[in-house]
Amino acid sequence: MFRFTSPRVLAALVAAGLVATGLAAVVDGSAQAVTTGATATTALSSNWYAAAPYLMPLQNDPPDPTAVMAATGIKAFQLAFILAPNSGGCTPTWDGTNPVSSDTTVGPMISAIRAAGGDVSVSIGGYNGTKLGQVCGTPAATAAAYQQVITTYGLHAIDFDLEEPEYENATAVANEIGAAQILQQEDPGLYVSVTTPGTTSGTGWFGEQMLDQAKTDGFTPNNFSIMPFDGGFNGAASQISALEAFNTILMNTFGWTSAQAYAHEGVSMMNGRSDSGEYFYQSDFQTVLNFAESVGLARYTNWSVNRDLPCTPVDNNDQTSGSCSSVAQQPWDFTKYSVLFAGATPPVSPPTSTPTSTPTPTPTGSPTSSPTSSPTSGPTSTPTGGSCTAAAWSSATAYTGGAVVSYGGDRWTAKWWTQNDTPGGPAGVWTNDGPC
């Protein structure tokens, strides 16, 4: 599927010198198909873009996305980040150093993802570097820079990650929100998310100013998402409280009901240890997922797939890493929650070894349960005693929330998706319903 460049955006592209060699141009007002730098594809259903976790394709030891897809069932990734060139100018680059116009790395990665049945969204902005909204001068020029990215990769989704210092610059934010609105109008069907820092009050003053800009422009993206981490958060309860507060802000800003606000609201979490030393475990992701599904939250994502791996040592010496989580986990534990939010079921894989002994209890306050946790120890059969009609728990079986098993003479109900988490074990996955 090809995207077509509108005369309005093309004019801005030409004016800004952004039309790359080899791209078809429109000079007479008629649109022509543009050859993309990645294999073209039709769009996925929007639930996959809403669930896509972030992945840095050029930094933080990027994993093979197709291997992650095979292991988890995820179909979409949020590739990050598009920035202005470090050398200056209003042209899009990856991480400020790799021009989109001459990219030979990310395009093939996108093609591989699409060949495996998936797709990508591309995120602009982030915490580091100079953002295009700071240097492009106008919403139209900013939109033209992003249109080059959309055209080059045949995108169906884009994310505006508005953070410091751009976040505090009213002109830059106006350029970004204006550009998002132009792209939404000029690229019919484009999935647009806007991501911004979260606070315990939902979002801060600058976040509210961004929402006011969107209201002034008459712009409504698919969702406004907050990042409830790096701001004094501690686990799922504090994140849910922030999402509830942000819901109120959206209601007050746009005149929406609570349900309407949740239908335009999203969350972007950080798996494991955050930049400021907060911890978010698999059980926190499950709790936020339960909340998201209960209120109809529009988006559920996290930073990042690069980090969805165990460190060595496991706690990474109490340091935050860009390529592992600093908490006990199996590879891709956190990505599988995005799969669940998208409405799919992660694939079942057998335990990596045969359990032979009782697991060591996890210290209080450090939950390590996950949709795919595979302890290397634990009982392999139900002990004798009791008489149950429910099927015996099996370490090799994947259970969904609400599944009922018998174990140790008692009846147990799964709280969420699990495999190889022993009933009564430290993971806390199972509710004891009492003797059979």
Coordinates of C-alpha atoms in Angstrom, one line a residue:
M1 CA 0.0 0.0 0.0
F2 CA 1.4 3.4 -1.0
R3 CA 0.8 6.7 0.8
F4 CA 0.2 9.8 -1.3
T5 CA 1.7 13.1 -0.6
S6 CA -0.8 16.0 -0.5
P7 CA -0.1 19.2 -2.4
R8 CA -0.2 21.1 0.9
V9 CA 2.4 19.0 2.6
L10 CA 4.5 18.6 -0.5
A11 CA 4.8 22.3 -0.9
A12 CA 6.2 22.6 2.6
L13 CA 8.5 19.7 1.8
V14 CA 9.9 21.4 -1.2
A15 CA 10.2 24.7 0.6
A16 CA 12.1 23.1 3.4
G17 CA 14.3 21.1 1.0
L18 CA 13.0 17.8 2.4
V19 CA 12.2 15.8 -0.8
A20 CA 14.8 13.1 -0.9
T21 CA 16.4 11.8 -4.1
G22 CA 14.3 9.0 -5.6
L23 CA 11.0 10.1 -4.1
A24 CA 8.3 11.0 -6.6
A25 CA 7.3 14.6 -6.4
V26 CA 4.1 16.5 -7.0
V27 CA 4.6 19.7 -8.9
D28 CA 1.3 20.3 -10.6
G29 CA -1.1 19.6 -7.8
S30 CA -1.7 16.0 -8.7
A31 CA -0.6 13.3 -6.2
Q32 CA 1.7 10.4 -7.3
A33 CA 2.6 7.2 -5.5
V34 CA 5.8 7.6 -3.5
T35 CA 8.3 4.7 -3.2
T36 CA 9.0 4.0 0.4
G37 CA 12.2 2.9 2.1
A38 CA 10.5 -0.2 3.6
T39 CA 8.2 -2.9 2.3
A40 CA 4.7 -1.4 2.1
T41 CA 1.9 -3.0 4.0
T42 CA -1.7 -2.5 4.9
A43 CA -2.4 -1.1 8.4
L44 CA -3.0 -3.4 11.4
S45 CA -6.1 -2.9 13.5
S46 CA -5.7 0.1 15.8
N47 CA -5.5 -2.1 19.0
W48 CA -2.0 -3.1 18.0
Y49 CA -0.8 0.4 17.6
A50 CA -2.4 1.2 20.9
A51 CA -0.4 -1.7 22.5
A52 CA 2.9 -1.2 20.7
P53 CA 5.8 -1.1 23.2
Y54 CA 8.8 1.2 22.4
L55 CA 11.9 -0.1 20.8
M56 CA 15.1 1.8 19.9
P57 CA 16.3 0.4 16.6
L58 CA 19.8 1.9 16.7
Q59 CA 20.6 2.2 20.4
N60 CA 20.5 0.2 23.7
D61 CA 21.4 -3.1 22.1
P62 CA 18.3 -3.4 19.9
P63 CA 16.9 -7.0 19.9
D64 CA 15.7 -8.8 16.8
P65 CA 12.1 -7.6 16.6
T66 CA 11.0 -10.7 14.7
A67 CA 12.4 -12.9 17.4
V68 CA 10.4 -10.9 20.0
M69 CA 7.3 -11.3 17.8
A70 CA 7.7 -15.1 17.6
A71 CA 8.3 -15.4 21.4
T72 CA 5.5 -13.1 22.5
G73 CA 2.8 -12.7 19.8
I74 CA 3.4 -8.9 19.7
K75 CA 2.6 -7.4 16.2
A76 CA 3.6 -3.8 16.5
F77 CA 6.5 -1.7 17.9
Q78 CA 7.0 2.0 18.6
L79 CA 10.3 2.8 17.0
A80 CA 12.1 5.7 18.7
F81 CA 13.2 8.5 18.2
I82 CA 13.0 11.0 15.3
L83 CA 14.9 14.2 16.1
A84 CA 16.3 17.2 14.4
P85 CA 19.9 16.8 13.2
N86 CA 22.6 17.5 15.8
S87 CA 24.3 19.6 13.2
G88 CA 21.2 21.8 12.9
G89 CA 18.3 22.1 10.4
C90 CA 14.7 21.0 9.9
T91 CA 15.2 17.5 8.5
P92 CA 14.3 14.3 10.3
T93 CA 17.0 12.0 11.6
W94 CA 17.1 8.9 13.8
D95 CA 18.6 10.0 17.2
G96 CA 19.9 13.2 15.7
T97 CA 22.6 11.5 13.7
N98 CA 21.1 9.2 11.1
P99 CA 19.2 11.0 8.3
V100 CA 15.9 9.4 7.3
S101 CA 16.7 10.3 3.7
S102 CA 19.7 8.0 3.6
D103 CA 18.6 5.3 6.1
T104 CA 19.7 1.8 5.3
T105 CA 19.1 0.2 8.7
V106 CA 15.7 1.0 10.1
G107 CA 13.9 0.5 6.8
P108 CA 15.0 -3.1 6.5
M109 CA 14.0 -3.7 10.1
I110 CA 10.6 -2.4 9.3
S111 CA 10.4 -4.6 6.3
A112 CA 11.3 -7.6 8.4
I113 CA 8.6 -6.8 11.0
R114 CA 6.0 -6.4 8.2
A115 CA 7.1 -9.7 6.5
A116 CA 6.4 -11.4 9.9
G117 CA 2.9 -10.0 9.9
G118 CA 3.5 -6.9 12.0
D119 CA 3.9 -3.1 11.6
V120 CA 5.4 -0.1 13.4
S121 CA 4.6 3.3 14.6
V122 CA 7.4 5.9 14.7
S123 CA 7.9 8.1 17.8
I124 CA 9.3 11.6 17.5
G125 CA 10.8 13.5 20.3
G126 CA 11.8 11.8 23.6
Y127 CA 13.9 13.1 26.4
N128 CA 17.2 13.8 24.7
G129 CA 18.3 15.8 21.7
T130 CA 16.8 18.7 19.7
K131 CA 13.2 18.2 18.6
L132 CA 12.0 19.3 15.1
G133 CA 9.3 21.5 16.7
Q134 CA 12.1 23.6 18.2
V135 CA 13.8 24.4 14.9
C136 CA 11.3 24.1 12.1
G137 CA 9.6 27.4 12.7
T138 CA 6.0 26.7 11.9
P139 CA 3.5 23.8 12.2
A140 CA 3.5 23.4 8.4
A141 CA 7.3 23.1 8.2
T142 CA 7.3 20.7 11.2
A143 CA 4.6 18.6 9.5
A144 CA 6.6 18.5 6.3
A145 CA 9.6 17.1 8.1
Y146 CA 7.4 14.4 9.6
Q147 CA 5.7 13.7 6.3
Q148 CA 9.0 12.7 4.9
V149 CA 9.2 10.0 7.7
I150 CA 5.6 8.8 7.0
T151 CA 6.3 8.7 3.2
T152 CA 9.7 7.0 3.5
Y153 CA 8.4 4.1 5.6
G154 CA 4.8 4.0 4.5
L155 CA 3.6 4.6 8.1
H156 CA 0.1 4.1 9.4
A157 CA 0.9 5.4 12.9
I158 CA 3.0 8.1 14.6
D159 CA 3.6 9.1 18.2
F160 CA 4.4 12.6 19.4
D161 CA 6.5 12.2 22.6
L162 CA 6.7 15.7 24.0
E163 CA 9.3 16.0 26.8
E164 CA 11.8 18.4 28.1
P165 CA 13.1 20.9 27.1
E166 CA 10.7 21.2 24.1
Y167 CA 7.8 20.5 26.5
E168 CA 8.4 23.8 28.2
N169 CA 8.6 25.8 25.0
A170 CA 5.1 27.1 24.1
T171 CA 6.1 27.8 20.5
A172 CA 7.7 24.4 20.0
V173 CA 4.6 22.7 21.5
A174 CA 2.4 24.7 19.2
N175 CA 4.5 23.6 16.2
E176 CA 4.2 19.9 17.3
I177 CA 0.5 19.9 18.0
G178 CA -0.2 21.9 14.8
A179 CA 1.9 19.4 12.8
A180 CA 0.1 16.5 14.4
Q181 CA -3.2 18.0 13.3
I182 CA -2.0 18.6 9.7
L183 CA -0.7 15.1 9.4
Q184 CA -4.0 13.7 10.8
Q185 CA -5.9 15.7 8.1
E186 CA -3.5 15.0 5.2
D187 CA -2.9 11.3 5.9
P188 CA -6.4 9.8 6.4
G189 CA -6.5 6.9 8.8
L190 CA -3.2 7.8 10.4
Y191 CA -3.1 6.7 14.1
V192 CA -1.8 9.6 16.2
S193 CA -0.8 9.4 19.8
V194 CA 0.6 12.2 22.0
T195 CA 2.7 11.1 25.0
T196 CA 3.7 13.5 27.7
P197 CA 5.2 13.3 31.2
G198 CA 3.0 12.2 34.1
T199 CA 2.9 13.5 37.7
T200 CA 1.0 12.2 40.7
S201 CA -1.6 14.9 39.8
G202 CA -2.0 13.4 36.4
T203 CA 0.3 15.8 34.5
G204 CA 2.0 19.1 35.3
W205 CA 1.5 22.7 34.3
F206 CA 3.2 22.2 30.9
G207 CA 1.1 19.1 30.2
E208 CA -2.0 21.1 30.8
Q209 CA -0.7 23.9 28.5
M210 CA -0.2 21.3 25.8
L211 CA -3.8 20.1 26.2
D212 CA -5.0 23.7 26.0
Q213 CA -3.1 24.1 22.8
A214 CA -4.8 21.0 21.4
K215 CA -8.2 22.3 22.4
T216 CA -7.5 25.7 20.8
D217 CA -6.5 24.0 17.6
G218 CA -9.5 21.7 17.7
F219 CA -7.1 18.7 17.6
T220 CA -8.0 15.3 19.0
P221 CA -5.5 12.5 18.6
N222 CA -6.3 8.8 19.1
N223 CA -5.0 9.3 22.6
F224 CA -3.2 11.5 25.0
S225 CA -0.9 9.3 27.1
I226 CA 1.0 10.0 30.3
M227 CA 4.2 8.4 31.6
P228 CA 3.6 7.8 35.3
F229 CA 7.2 7.1 36.3
D230 CA 10.3 9.2 37.2
G231 CA 8.2 11.4 39.4
G232 CA 8.0 9.8 42.8
F233 CA 5.8 6.9 41.8
N234 CA 5.9 3.5 43.6
G235 CA 4.1 0.7 41.9
A236 CA 0.7 0.3 40.2
A237 CA -1.4 2.0 42.8
S238 CA 0.3 5.3 42.3
Q239 CA 0.2 4.9 38.5
I240 CA -3.6 4.2 38.6
S241 CA -4.1 7.2 40.8
A242 CA -2.3 9.4 38.3
L243 CA -4.4 8.0 35.4
E244 CA -7.6 8.8 37.4
A245 CA -6.4 12.3 38.0
F246 CA -5.4 12.7 34.3
N247 CA -8.9 11.5 33.4
T248 CA -10.3 14.4 35.3
I249 CA -8.0 16.9 33.6
L250 CA -9.1 15.6 30.2
M251 CA -12.8 15.9 31.2
N252 CA -12.3 19.5 32.4
T253 CA -10.3 20.5 29.3
F254 CA -12.4 19.0 26.6
G255 CA -15.8 18.7 28.2
W256 CA -15.8 14.9 28.0
T257 CA -17.5 12.4 30.2
S258 CA -15.2 10.2 32.2
A259 CA -15.8 7.3 29.7
Q260 CA -15.1 9.6 26.8
A261 CA -11.9 10.8 28.5
Y262 CA -10.7 7.2 29.1
A263 CA -11.4 6.4 25.5
H264 CA -8.8 9.1 24.6
E265 CA -6.4 8.4 27.4
G266 CA -3.3 6.1 27.5
V267 CA -0.5 5.1 29.7
S268 CA 3.2 4.5 29.0
M269 CA 5.1 2.7 31.8
M270 CA 8.7 1.8 32.4
N271 CA 9.4 -1.8 33.0
G272 CA 11.6 -2.7 36.0
R273 CA 13.8 0.0 37.5
S274 CA 13.0 3.5 36.4
D275 CA 15.5 6.3 35.8
S276 CA 15.0 7.6 39.3
G277 CA 15.1 4.3 41.0
E278 CA 11.4 3.4 41.2
Y279 CA 10.5 -0.2 40.6
F280 CA 7.7 -1.6 38.5
Y281 CA 7.3 -5.3 38.5
Q282 CA 5.3 -7.7 36.4
S283 CA 2.5 -7.7 39.0
D284 CA 2.3 -3.9 38.6
F285 CA 1.9 -4.2 34.9
Q286 CA -0.9 -6.7 35.5
T287 CA -2.7 -4.4 37.9
V288 CA -2.5 -1.5 35.5
L289 CA -3.6 -3.8 32.7
N290 CA -6.7 -4.8 34.8
F291 CA -7.5 -1.2 35.4
A292 CA -7.0 -0.2 31.7
E293 CA -9.3 -2.9 30.6
S294 CA -11.9 -2.1 33.2
V295 CA -12.2 1.6 32.2
G296 CA -11.6 1.3 28.5
L297 CA -8.2 3.0 28.4
A298 CA -7.2 3.8 24.8
R299 CA -3.5 2.9 25.0
Y300 CA -1.2 0.7 27.1
T301 CA 2.5 0.8 26.3
N302 CA 5.9 0.8 27.9
W303 CA 9.6 1.8 27.7
S304 CA 11.0 -0.5 26.4
V305 CA 11.5 -3.8 24.5
N306 CA 15.3 -3.2 24.7
R307 CA 15.0 -3.3 28.5
D308 CA 12.7 -6.4 28.6
L309 CA 15.5 -8.8 29.5
P310 CA 17.1 -9.9 32.8
C311 CA 20.3 -8.2 33.8
T312 CA 23.5 -9.9 35.1
P313 CA 23.5 -9.6 38.1
V314 CA 19.7 -9.5 38.3
D315 CA 19.5 -6.2 40.1
N316 CA 22.2 -4.7 37.9
N317 CA 23.9 -3.5 41.1
D318 CA 21.0 -1.2 41.7
Q319 CA 21.5 0.7 38.4
T320 CA 19.1 1.5 35.6
S321 CA 20.0 0.1 32.2
G322 CA 18.8 0.8 28.7
S323 CA 19.2 -2.9 27.8
C324 CA 17.8 -4.8 30.8
S325 CA 15.2 -4.3 33.5
S326 CA 17.1 -4.7 36.8
V327 CA 14.4 -7.0 38.1
A328 CA 13.9 -10.7 38.1
Q329 CA 12.2 -11.8 34.9
Q330 CA 12.2 -14.0 31.9
P331 CA 12.9 -12.5 28.5
W332 CA 10.0 -10.4 27.1
D333 CA 7.8 -10.8 30.3
F334 CA 6.6 -7.2 30.0
T335 CA 6.0 -7.2 26.3
K336 CA 3.5 -10.0 26.8
Y337 CA 1.2 -7.6 28.7
S338 CA 1.0 -5.5 25.6
V339 CA -0.1 -8.6 23.7
L340 CA -2.9 -9.1 26.3
F341 CA -4.0 -5.5 26.0
A342 CA -4.3 -5.9 22.3
G343 CA -6.7 -8.8 22.9
A344 CA -4.4 -11.6 21.9
T345 CA -2.9 -14.5 23.9
P346 CA 0.9 -14.9 24.1
P347 CA 2.2 -18.2 22.8
V348 CA 2.8 -21.0 25.2
S349 CA 6.4 -22.2 25.5
P350 CA 7.6 -25.1 27.7
P351 CA 9.6 -24.4 30.9
T352 CA 13.3 -24.0 30.3
S353 CA 14.1 -26.9 32.7
T354 CA 12.3 -29.5 34.7
P355 CA 11.3 -28.2 38.1
T356 CA 12.7 -30.3 40.9
S357 CA 12.4 -28.4 44.2
T358 CA 10.3 -25.8 46.0
P359 CA 11.0 -22.2 44.8
T360 CA 12.8 -19.9 47.2
P361 CA 10.3 -17.3 48.5
T362 CA 10.7 -13.8 47.1
P363 CA 11.2 -11.0 49.7
T364 CA 8.1 -9.0 50.5
G365 CA 7.8 -5.9 48.3
S366 CA 9.6 -7.4 45.4
P367 CA 7.0 -9.3 43.3
T368 CA 8.4 -11.2 40.3
S369 CA 5.4 -12.9 38.8
S370 CA 4.7 -12.5 35.1
P371 CA 2.7 -13.9 32.3
T372 CA 5.7 -16.1 31.3
S373 CA 7.7 -16.6 34.4
S374 CA 9.4 -19.9 34.3
P375 CA 11.1 -20.7 37.6
T376 CA 13.8 -23.3 37.4
S377 CA 12.4 -25.0 40.5
G378 CA 9.0 -26.0 41.8
P379 CA 6.8 -29.0 42.1
T380 CA 5.9 -30.9 38.9
S381 CA 2.8 -32.7 40.1
T382 CA 0.0 -32.2 42.6
P383 CA 0.8 -33.6 46.0
T384 CA -1.5 -36.3 47.3
G385 CA -4.3 -35.3 49.7
G386 CA -7.8 -33.9 49.3
S387 CA -10.3 -34.8 46.6
C388 CA -10.9 -32.3 43.8
T389 CA -13.0 -32.2 40.7
A390 CA -10.9 -29.4 39.2
A391 CA -8.0 -30.5 37.0
A392 CA -4.6 -30.8 38.7
W393 CA -2.3 -27.9 38.2
S394 CA 0.5 -28.5 35.7
S395 CA 3.7 -26.6 35.4
A396 CA 3.6 -27.0 31.6
T397 CA 0.1 -25.5 31.1
A398 CA -0.6 -21.9 30.4
Y399 CA -3.6 -20.6 32.4
T400 CA -5.7 -17.5 31.8
G401 CA -7.3 -15.3 34.5
G402 CA -10.2 -17.2 36.1
A403 CA -8.8 -20.7 35.4
V404 CA -9.4 -23.2 38.2
V405 CA -7.1 -26.0 39.3
S406 CA -6.5 -28.3 42.2
Y407 CA -3.2 -28.4 44.1
G408 CA -2.2 -29.7 47.5
G409 CA -5.8 -30.7 48.3
D410 CA -7.1 -27.1 47.7
R411 CA -8.9 -25.4 44.9
W412 CA -7.1 -22.4 43.3
T413 CA -8.2 -19.7 40.9
A414 CA -5.7 -17.8 38.6
K415 CA -5.8 -14.0 39.0
W416 CA -4.2 -13.5 35.5
W417 CA -2.3 -15.2 32.7
T418 CA 0.3 -17.5 34.1
Q419 CA 2.5 -20.5 33.4
N420 CA 4.7 -22.5 35.8
D421 CA 3.8 -20.3 38.8
T422 CA 3.1 -22.7 41.7
P423 CA -0.2 -22.2 43.5
G424 CA 0.6 -20.8 46.9
G425 CA 4.1 -19.8 45.7
P426 CA 5.7 -16.4 46.0
A427 CA 4.4 -15.1 42.7
G428 CA 1.0 -14.6 44.2
V429 CA -0.8 -15.5 40.9
W430 CA -3.3 -18.0 42.5
T431 CA -6.1 -17.3 44.9
N432 CA -6.7 -20.2 47.4
D433 CA -10.4 -21.1 47.4
G434 CA -10.0 -23.5 50.3
P435 CA -10.1 -27.3 50.5
C436 CA -11.8 -29.2 47.8

